Short mmCIF file of C-alpha atoms in Angstrom, two decimals:
data_model
loop_
_atom_site.label_atom_id
_atom_site.label_comp_id
_atom_site.label_asym_id
_atom_site.label_seq_id
_atom_site.Cartn_x
_atom_site.Cartn_y
_atom_site.Cartn_z
CA MET A 256 0.01 0.02 -0.03
CA ALA A 257 1.42 3.41 -0.94
CA ARG A 258 2.53 5.64 1.85
CA PHE A 259 1.89 9.34 1.88
CA SER A 260 4.04 11.90 3.67
CA ARG A 261 2.50 14.61 5.82
CA SER A 262 3.36 17.26 3.11
CA ASP A 263 1.50 15.29 0.49
CA PHE A 264 -1.51 14.97 2.71
CA THR A 265 -1.52 18.68 3.47
CA LEU A 266 -1.28 19.72 -0.14
CA GLU A 267 -4.00 17.35 -1.15
CA SER A 268 -6.23 18.69 1.68
CA PHE A 269 -5.43 22.20 0.44
CA ARG A 270 -6.60 21.35 -3.09
CA ARG A 271 -9.84 19.79 -1.74
CA GLN A 272 -10.55 22.82 0.37
CA LEU A 273 -10.01 25.11 -2.63
CA ALA A 274 -12.63 23.19 -4.60
CA ASN A 275 -15.30 24.41 -2.21
CA VAL A 276 -17.16 27.75 -2.57
CA ASP A 277 -16.15 28.88 0.96
CA ALA A 278 -12.34 28.48 0.68
CA LEU A 279 -11.64 32.11 1.60
CA PRO A 280 -8.56 31.54 3.94
CA GLN A 281 -6.90 29.29 1.29
CA LEU A 282 -7.62 31.83 -1.45
CA CYS A 283 -6.21 34.66 0.64
CA LEU A 284 -2.98 32.75 1.11
CA LEU A 285 -2.71 32.26 -2.63
CA GLY A 286 -3.45 35.93 -3.21
CA LEU A 287 -0.63 36.90 -0.81
CA VAL A 288 1.91 34.64 -2.57
CA SER A 289 0.81 35.53 -6.10
CA GLY A 290 1.07 39.24 -5.32
CA ILE A 291 4.70 38.83 -4.22
CA ILE A 292 5.52 36.82 -7.31
CA THR A 293 3.77 39.24 -9.69
CA GLY A 294 5.40 42.28 -8.01
CA ALA A 295 8.85 40.69 -8.58
CA VAL A 296 7.92 39.92 -12.18
CA MET A 297 6.85 43.57 -12.68
CA VAL A 298 10.08 44.96 -11.31
CA ALA A 299 12.03 42.63 -13.55
CA PHE A 300 10.00 43.77 -16.58
CA ARG A 301 10.56 47.46 -15.78
CA LEU A 302 14.31 46.75 -15.32
CA LEU A 303 14.31 45.02 -18.69
CA LEU A 304 12.74 48.05 -20.35
CA GLU A 305 15.31 50.36 -18.72
CA ALA A 306 18.18 48.02 -19.73
CA GLY A 307 17.01 48.02 -23.34
CA ALA A 308 16.64 51.80 -23.31
CA THR A 309 20.34 52.26 -22.33
CA PHE A 310 21.47 51.04 -25.74
CA TYR A 311 20.06 53.85 -27.85
CA MET A 312 18.06 56.31 -25.74
CA ALA A 313 19.32 59.38 -23.88
CA GLU A 314 20.13 58.53 -20.23
CA GLY A 315 18.37 55.15 -20.58
CA ASP A 316 15.00 56.84 -20.55
CA PRO A 317 12.33 54.65 -22.34
CA GLU A 318 10.34 57.81 -23.13
CA ALA A 319 13.17 59.83 -24.73
CA PHE A 320 12.13 59.54 -28.36
CA GLU A 321 12.32 63.39 -28.70
CA ASN A 322 16.12 63.17 -28.38
CA MET A 323 16.54 60.80 -31.31
CA THR A 324 17.27 61.83 -34.81
CA PRO A 325 14.12 61.98 -36.97
CA TRP A 326 15.21 59.23 -39.29
CA LEU A 327 15.94 56.81 -36.40
CA ARG A 328 12.65 57.34 -34.59
CA ALA A 329 10.79 57.02 -37.92
CA LEU A 330 12.56 53.79 -38.76
CA LEU A 331 12.07 52.06 -35.36
CA PRO A 332 8.29 51.43 -35.70
CA MET A 333 8.82 49.73 -39.06
CA LEU A 334 11.04 47.21 -37.30
CA ALA A 335 8.88 46.88 -34.15
CA VAL A 336 5.69 45.77 -36.04
CA THR A 337 7.35 42.46 -36.73
CA ALA A 338 6.60 41.49 -33.08
CA ALA A 339 2.89 40.79 -33.89
CA ARG A 340 1.78 38.02 -31.55
CA LYS A 341 -1.54 37.10 -29.74
CA LEU A 342 -0.67 38.53 -26.37
CA GLY A 343 -1.75 41.15 -23.85
CA VAL A 344 -4.97 41.81 -21.93
CA GLY A 345 -7.28 40.44 -24.59
CA HIS A 346 -5.28 37.16 -24.44
CA VAL A 347 -5.67 37.09 -20.64
CA ILE A 348 -9.48 37.49 -20.86
CA GLU A 349 -9.70 34.87 -23.60
CA ARG A 350 -7.71 32.34 -21.59
CA LEU A 351 -9.80 33.07 -18.55
CA THR A 352 -13.08 32.67 -20.42
CA TYR A 353 -12.44 29.70 -22.65
CA HIS A 354 -9.40 27.90 -21.09
CA GLN A 355 -10.14 28.04 -17.33
CA GLY A 356 -7.26 30.55 -16.72
CA ARG A 357 -4.46 28.38 -18.13
CA PHE A 358 -1.73 30.07 -20.18
CA PRO A 359 0.71 28.49 -22.63
CA LEU A 360 4.30 28.87 -21.32
CA ARG A 361 5.54 29.76 -24.82
CA ASN A 362 3.22 32.82 -25.00
CA TRP A 363 4.37 33.90 -21.50
CA LEU A 364 7.99 33.73 -22.57
CA ASN A 365 7.21 35.60 -25.85
CA GLN A 366 5.54 38.39 -23.96
CA TRP A 367 8.86 39.41 -22.30
CA TRP A 368 10.62 40.25 -25.54
CA VAL A 369 7.50 41.44 -27.37
CA GLY A 370 6.65 43.78 -24.60
CA VAL A 371 10.07 45.37 -24.73
CA VAL A 372 10.14 45.63 -28.52
CA VAL A 373 6.76 47.32 -28.88
CA VAL A 374 7.41 49.85 -26.08
CA LEU A 375 10.98 50.64 -27.00
CA GLY A 376 10.38 50.33 -30.74
CA GLY A 377 8.60 53.54 -31.08
CA LEU A 378 5.00 52.28 -31.43
CA SER A 379 2.20 54.01 -29.56
CA ALA A 380 2.05 51.38 -26.84
CA GLY A 381 1.70 51.13 -23.08
CA ARG A 382 3.55 48.71 -20.77
CA GLU A 383 0.42 47.66 -18.80
CA GLY A 384 -0.73 45.22 -21.48
CA PRO A 385 2.40 43.10 -21.30
CA ALA A 386 2.54 43.60 -17.56
CA ILE A 387 -0.99 42.18 -16.99
CA HIS A 388 -0.23 39.18 -19.28
CA LEU A 389 3.04 38.52 -17.40
CA GLY A 390 1.40 38.90 -13.99
CA ALA A 391 -1.76 36.94 -14.70
CA ALA A 392 0.16 34.03 -16.31
CA ALA A 393 2.74 33.96 -13.49
CA ALA A 394 0.00 33.72 -10.84
CA SER A 395 -1.94 31.09 -12.83
CA GLY A 396 1.34 29.17 -13.40
CA LEU A 397 1.73 28.96 -9.64
CA GLY A 398 -1.65 27.26 -9.36
CA GLN A 399 -0.91 24.94 -12.26
CA GLN A 400 2.40 23.78 -10.82
CA ILE A 401 0.74 22.59 -7.64
CA ARG A 402 -2.28 21.29 -9.58
CA LEU A 403 -4.94 23.49 -8.00
CA PRO A 404 -8.57 23.23 -9.11
CA ASN A 405 -9.79 25.41 -11.91
CA ASN A 406 -11.93 27.68 -9.88
CA SER A 407 -8.89 28.81 -7.88
CA LEU A 408 -6.96 29.46 -11.13
CA ARG A 409 -9.62 32.03 -12.06
CA VAL A 410 -8.95 33.85 -8.81
CA LEU A 411 -5.21 33.65 -9.34
CA VAL A 412 -5.59 35.25 -12.75
CA ALA A 413 -7.44 38.16 -11.11
CA CYS A 414 -4.73 38.33 -8.41
CA GLY A 415 -1.96 38.50 -10.99
CA THR A 416 -3.86 41.21 -12.97
CA ALA A 417 -4.48 43.38 -9.91
CA ALA A 418 -0.86 43.04 -8.68
CA ALA A 419 0.49 43.87 -12.20
CA ILE A 420 -1.57 47.09 -12.41
CA SER A 421 -0.75 47.98 -8.81
CA ALA A 422 2.99 47.42 -9.26
CA SER A 423 3.08 49.15 -12.66
CA PHE A 424 1.35 52.41 -11.65
CA ASN A 425 1.60 52.31 -7.83
CA THR A 426 -2.21 52.14 -7.69
CA PRO A 427 -3.33 49.24 -5.48
CA ILE A 428 -7.02 50.25 -5.33
CA ALA A 429 -7.24 50.76 -9.05
CA GLY A 430 -5.56 47.41 -9.57
CA VAL A 431 -8.26 45.67 -7.57
CA ILE A 432 -11.15 47.43 -9.38
CA PHE A 433 -9.61 46.85 -12.82
CA ALA A 434 -9.21 43.13 -12.16
CA MET A 435 -12.81 42.79 -11.02
CA GLU A 436 -14.46 45.22 -13.38
CA VAL A 437 -12.55 44.59 -16.57
CA VAL A 438 -11.06 41.09 -16.38
CA MET A 439 -13.34 39.08 -14.07
CA MET A 440 -16.39 41.24 -14.75
CA GLU A 441 -17.93 40.23 -11.41
CA TYR A 442 -17.77 41.32 -7.79
CA THR A 443 -17.80 38.55 -5.17
CA LEU A 444 -16.42 38.36 -1.60
CA MET A 445 -14.49 35.19 -2.44
CA SER A 446 -12.60 37.02 -5.19
CA PHE A 447 -12.36 40.47 -3.56
CA MET A 448 -10.21 39.63 -0.50
CA PRO A 449 -7.53 37.57 -2.28
CA VAL A 450 -7.26 40.19 -5.05
CA ILE A 451 -6.89 42.94 -2.44
CA LEU A 452 -4.07 41.08 -0.75
CA ALA A 453 -2.33 40.42 -4.13
CA SER A 454 -2.66 44.06 -5.12
CA THR A 455 -1.26 45.21 -1.80
CA MET A 456 1.76 42.94 -2.06
CA GLY A 457 2.42 43.86 -5.66
CA ALA A 458 2.49 47.51 -4.72
CA LEU A 459 4.76 46.86 -1.73
CA VAL A 460 7.28 44.93 -3.87
CA ALA A 461 7.32 47.69 -6.46
CA GLN A 462 7.68 50.37 -3.80
CA LEU A 463 10.69 48.59 -2.35
CA ALA A 464 12.33 48.99 -5.77
CA TYR A 465 11.02 52.38 -6.94
CA GLY A 466 9.77 54.22 -3.84
CA ASN A 467 6.24 55.51 -3.01
CA GLU A 468 6.16 58.59 -5.24
CA PRO A 469 2.98 59.41 -7.20
CA ALA A 470 3.13 58.69 -10.90
CA PHE A 471 2.54 62.43 -11.78
CA ARG A 472 3.49 65.56 -9.83
CA ILE A 473 0.92 68.22 -10.37
CA PRO A 474 0.46 71.69 -8.76
CA GLU A 475 -2.26 72.39 -6.26
CA VAL A 476 -5.35 73.41 -8.36
CA ALA A 477 -9.06 73.79 -7.63
CA LEU A 478 -12.17 73.65 -9.81
CA GLY A 479 -13.31 77.14 -8.73
CA SER A 480 -16.54 78.46 -10.27
CA LEU A 481 -19.46 76.11 -10.93
CA ILE A 482 -19.55 77.56 -14.43
CA ASN A 483 -16.96 74.91 -15.19
CA LEU A 484 -19.49 72.02 -14.73
CA PRO A 485 -21.37 72.49 -18.06
CA TRP A 486 -17.97 72.70 -19.77
CA ILE A 487 -16.88 69.46 -18.09
CA VAL A 488 -20.05 67.86 -19.38
CA LEU A 489 -19.17 68.97 -22.95
CA THR A 490 -15.58 67.76 -22.49
CA GLY A 491 -16.92 64.33 -21.39
CA LEU A 492 -19.22 64.25 -24.41
CA VAL A 493 -16.44 64.85 -26.87
CA ILE A 494 -14.12 62.32 -25.11
CA GLY A 495 -16.90 59.75 -25.27
CA LEU A 496 -17.19 60.30 -29.04
CA LEU A 497 -13.39 59.92 -29.39
CA ALA A 498 -13.53 56.74 -27.31
CA GLY A 499 -16.14 55.33 -29.68
CA LEU A 500 -14.08 56.25 -32.65
CA PHE A 501 -10.99 54.47 -31.10
CA ILE A 502 -13.01 51.26 -30.43
CA HIS A 503 -14.62 51.16 -33.87
CA ILE A 504 -11.20 51.59 -35.62
CA SER A 505 -9.38 49.21 -33.35
CA ARG A 506 -12.09 46.50 -33.89
CA SER A 507 -12.63 47.27 -37.61
CA GLN A 508 -13.17 43.97 -39.46
CA ARG A 509 -12.34 45.62 -42.74
CA ILE A 510 -8.82 46.39 -41.53
CA MET A 511 -8.40 43.01 -39.92
CA ASP A 512 -9.29 41.32 -43.25
CA TRP A 513 -6.29 42.94 -44.95
CA PRO A 514 -3.19 40.72 -45.47
CA LEU A 515 -0.92 40.80 -42.43
CA TRP A 516 1.98 42.33 -44.24
CA VAL A 517 -0.24 45.17 -45.43
CA ARG A 518 -1.53 45.89 -41.90
CA LEU A 519 1.92 45.79 -40.32
CA GLY A 520 3.41 47.92 -43.11
CA LEU A 521 0.74 50.51 -42.65
CA VAL A 522 1.19 50.66 -38.96
CA GLY A 523 4.93 50.99 -39.27
CA VAL A 524 4.82 53.73 -41.98
CA ALA A 525 2.03 55.75 -40.33
CA THR A 526 3.70 55.76 -36.94
CA GLY A 527 7.08 56.65 -38.42
CA ALA A 528 5.64 59.42 -40.56
CA VAL A 529 3.87 61.10 -37.61
CA ALA A 530 6.85 60.51 -35.34
CA TRP A 531 9.15 62.40 -37.73
CA TRP A 532 7.28 65.62 -36.75
CA PHE A 533 5.77 64.66 -33.35
CA PRO A 534 7.88 62.18 -31.43
CA GLN A 535 5.51 62.68 -28.50
CA VAL A 536 3.08 60.10 -30.10
CA GLN A 537 5.60 57.29 -29.60
CA GLY A 538 6.01 55.09 -26.60
CA ILE A 539 3.90 55.09 -23.48
CA GLY A 540 3.63 58.88 -23.24
CA TYR A 541 3.63 59.42 -19.44
CA ASP A 542 6.11 62.24 -19.91
CA SER A 543 3.55 63.93 -22.17
CA VAL A 544 0.85 63.40 -19.56
CA ALA A 545 3.00 65.05 -16.90
CA ALA A 546 3.65 67.96 -19.27
CA ALA A 547 -0.06 68.32 -20.10
CA LEU A 548 -0.98 68.27 -16.40
CA ASN A 549 1.51 71.18 -15.81
CA ASN A 550 0.51 73.18 -18.92
CA GLN A 551 3.83 72.61 -20.62
CA LEU A 552 2.71 71.43 -24.10
CA GLU A 553 2.02 73.57 -27.14
CA ILE A 554 -1.37 73.46 -28.79
CA LYS A 555 -0.07 71.78 -31.88
CA VAL A 556 1.47 68.98 -29.75
CA LEU A 557 -1.79 68.54 -27.85
CA LEU A 558 -3.69 68.27 -31.11
CA ALA A 559 -1.21 65.65 -32.34
CA LEU A 560 -1.69 63.63 -29.15
CA MET A 561 -5.47 63.96 -29.30
CA ILE A 562 -5.92 62.99 -33.01
CA ALA A 563 -2.73 61.30 -34.27
CA LYS A 564 -2.00 59.16 -31.19
CA LEU A 565 -5.61 58.01 -31.05
CA LEU A 566 -5.70 57.00 -34.67
CA ILE A 567 -2.22 55.41 -34.69
CA THR A 568 -2.97 53.41 -31.43
CA ALA A 569 -6.22 52.15 -32.83
CA LEU A 570 -4.66 51.29 -36.15
CA THR A 571 -1.86 49.42 -34.33
CA VAL A 572 -4.47 47.32 -32.45
CA ALA A 573 -6.44 46.59 -35.62
CA GLY A 574 -3.18 45.66 -37.41
CA GLY A 575 -2.58 42.82 -34.91
CA VAL A 576 0.33 44.26 -32.85
CA PRO A 577 -0.06 43.36 -29.19
CA ILE A 578 0.22 46.66 -27.38
CA GLY A 579 -1.05 47.99 -24.05
CA ILE A 580 -3.73 50.61 -24.69
CA ILE A 581 -4.22 52.06 -21.19
CA GLY A 582 -1.13 54.29 -21.35
CA PRO A 583 -1.97 55.71 -24.80
CA VAL A 584 -5.64 56.16 -23.80
CA LEU A 585 -4.58 58.23 -20.71
CA VAL A 586 -2.36 60.39 -22.97
CA VAL A 587 -5.10 61.01 -25.51
CA GLY A 588 -7.54 61.86 -22.66
CA ALA A 589 -5.10 64.21 -20.99
CA ALA A 590 -4.34 66.09 -24.23
CA THR A 591 -8.09 66.41 -25.06
CA GLY A 592 -8.89 67.69 -21.56
CA ALA A 593 -6.01 70.19 -21.68
CA LEU A 594 -7.24 71.58 -25.01
CA PHE A 595 -10.75 72.04 -23.63
CA GLY A 596 -9.29 73.69 -20.53
CA MET A 597 -7.33 76.11 -22.71
CA LEU A 598 -10.47 76.79 -24.77
CA GLY A 599 -12.47 77.44 -21.57
CA GLY A 600 -9.78 79.80 -20.26
CA TRP A 601 -9.96 81.80 -23.56
CA MET A 602 -13.75 82.13 -23.27
CA TRP A 603 -14.05 82.67 -19.49
CA PRO A 604 -10.61 83.91 -18.33
CA ASP A 605 -11.86 84.85 -14.85
CA LYS A 606 -13.98 81.73 -14.23
CA ALA A 607 -12.33 78.83 -16.06
CA ALA A 608 -10.42 76.17 -14.12
CA ASP A 609 -6.76 75.55 -14.81
CA PRO A 610 -6.13 73.39 -17.95
CA GLY A 611 -4.38 70.85 -15.73
CA ILE A 612 -7.74 70.15 -14.03
CA TYR A 613 -9.25 69.30 -17.39
CA ALA A 614 -6.32 67.17 -18.30
CA MET A 615 -6.84 65.04 -15.16
CA LEU A 616 -10.55 64.76 -15.93
CA GLY A 617 -9.78 63.81 -19.51
CA MET A 618 -7.51 61.00 -18.46
CA ALA A 619 -10.21 59.39 -16.35
CA ALA A 620 -13.00 60.04 -18.87
CA MET A 621 -11.09 58.50 -21.77
CA MET A 622 -10.07 55.41 -19.78
CA GLY A 623 -13.57 54.94 -18.44
CA ALA A 624 -15.24 55.29 -21.86
CA VAL A 625 -12.81 53.00 -23.75
CA LEU A 626 -12.88 50.22 -21.14
CA GLN A 627 -16.48 50.89 -19.96
CA ALA A 628 -15.03 50.68 -16.52
CA PRO A 629 -16.02 53.93 -14.74
CA LEU A 630 -15.03 52.89 -11.19
CA ALA A 631 -11.57 51.66 -12.30
CA ALA A 632 -11.06 54.94 -14.11
CA LEU A 633 -11.96 57.02 -11.05
CA MET A 634 -9.70 55.05 -8.75
CA THR A 635 -6.85 55.39 -11.27
CA LEU A 636 -7.49 59.11 -11.36
CA LEU A 637 -7.36 59.45 -7.58
CA GLU A 638 -4.22 57.26 -7.09
CA LEU A 639 -2.26 58.72 -10.05
CA THR A 640 -2.85 62.34 -9.02
CA HIS A 641 -3.20 62.10 -5.23
CA THR A 642 -5.90 64.83 -5.51
CA PRO A 643 -9.13 63.85 -3.72
CA SER A 644 -10.86 67.10 -4.62
CA ILE A 645 -10.84 66.02 -8.30
CA MET A 646 -13.30 63.17 -7.65
CA LEU A 647 -16.56 65.12 -7.82
CA PRO A 648 -15.99 66.63 -11.29
CA GLY A 649 -14.26 63.39 -12.24
CA MET A 650 -17.40 61.35 -11.57
CA LEU A 651 -19.34 63.72 -13.81
CA ALA A 652 -16.89 63.59 -16.68
CA VAL A 653 -16.52 59.82 -16.47
CA VAL A 654 -20.20 59.09 -16.43
CA VAL A 655 -20.93 61.39 -19.42
CA ALA A 656 -18.04 59.92 -21.38
CA CYS A 657 -19.10 56.31 -20.65
CA LEU A 658 -22.72 57.00 -21.51
CA THR A 659 -21.76 58.78 -24.73
CA SER A 660 -19.45 56.04 -25.90
CA ARG A 661 -22.00 53.36 -25.08
CA GLN A 662 -25.25 54.95 -26.23
CA LEU A 663 -24.20 57.20 -29.07
CA THR A 664 -21.51 55.19 -30.67
CA GLY A 665 -22.79 51.72 -29.71
CA CYS A 666 -19.53 50.52 -28.03
CA GLU A 667 -19.72 48.15 -25.07
CA GLY A 668 -16.04 48.37 -24.18
CA PHE A 669 -12.70 47.54 -25.66
CA PHE A 670 -12.27 44.06 -24.14
CA ILE A 671 -15.88 42.90 -23.79
CA SER A 672 -16.28 41.86 -27.39
CA THR A 673 -13.53 39.26 -27.07
CA VAL A 674 -15.42 37.61 -24.18
CA ARG A 675 -18.90 37.59 -25.64
CA TYR A 676 -17.92 36.36 -29.05
CA GLY A 677 -20.05 33.33 -30.00
CA LEU A 678 -21.95 33.33 -26.70
CA HIS A 679 -25.65 33.86 -26.12
CA PRO A 680 -26.02 36.71 -23.56
CA LEU A 681 -27.59 34.29 -21.04
CA GLN A 682 -24.59 31.97 -21.18
CA GLN A 683 -22.10 34.32 -19.66
CA PRO A 684 -23.72 34.48 -16.11
CA LEU A 685 -24.14 30.69 -16.15
CA MET A 686 -20.47 30.17 -17.04
CA GLN A 687 -19.40 32.58 -14.24
CA ALA A 688 -21.54 30.76 -11.67
CA LEU A 689 -20.28 27.29 -12.63
CA SER A 690 -16.66 28.52 -12.69
CA ARG A 691 -16.72 29.36 -9.01
CA VAL A 692 -16.92 25.76 -7.93
CA SER A 693 -14.82 22.72 -8.88
CA VAL A 694 -15.13 18.94 -8.72
CA PRO A 695 -12.48 17.58 -6.28
#
């Protein structure tokens, strides 16, 4: 008769307990461990980006495309488009929905170099897409290695997602809300507490490496007169229309039907052509966001970020290049908000709020409208700016933008279409309910 050691018995008991619907202590332990692992992965990914930037960027800054010669920054995107793979947040949601949260190891390994290439290669790309894929797959891989039941793998994917967002932006609350609102698309106590622990640990690991500074330093500003509220509503309306345009282009079946070489060639040429004159459209763009918040960008640059970066980012997604969209979306929103703030200052010089206020509101409104995740957008706004007074006008701008994008342009959200493809609307709640339990 086979003998079992005490460790084998304990692990087997742990698996059986996780198969139940009330395995909260076990899930919290997994959340704690997965947060530490994901935080370490995020630090490694950021160090890899910084190491790659030292080869050809000024002072090793991954955002320093402005310091390159025009021909080099125009050539880079034509080389970077060759990194087209099926990766990123959309891949995470697809694996969670149709493959029980299991990730191929090869895709996870590919995401490391693809993430570096698309960010440092001059494409309009954020680092959060690769970060979420790396974090979710690392956390899920932990569960697969010790053969945990499938329902706990789902929670681990959410833990990895939250920790990745938390560690990337130093936004632990936004990481939790993003994981539940965008990836899991459900709010349950059994998921919330492990995800909170994972997000907390991810942020702590990142803070040990990079400190606890806010992502953007902004001056102390206030909304001032209530005459700004109608202008904020109009700003949210325009941003909602821009979000709808972004989603329609990025999901354009007509573009996706073109041959791959045509799509990639168009993305590379279009990005390189715009970058020749406006290098601010390249890369993540957080330096441009900081400049917009502090009123340091010219009107022509803001227009390029609002229009050109939006179109190029959407075209890059439709072309099949796996980029993170949250960074570019924040840049487009900040530029649009800053332009409306300047216009309001021209019309009501004594009453209008500072353009930096509108840039902050534009960031949240654009993110909320594109993702159809208003709460995640508001939490991101609060944690990125550390300005609680911005929340009231932020709620107004985000709701108007989300309603406009959804009702006037018919967009459900950037990632939702990948989940509902081929499913009857009644199947999705049923799948979510069944996925919370497992057969031991």
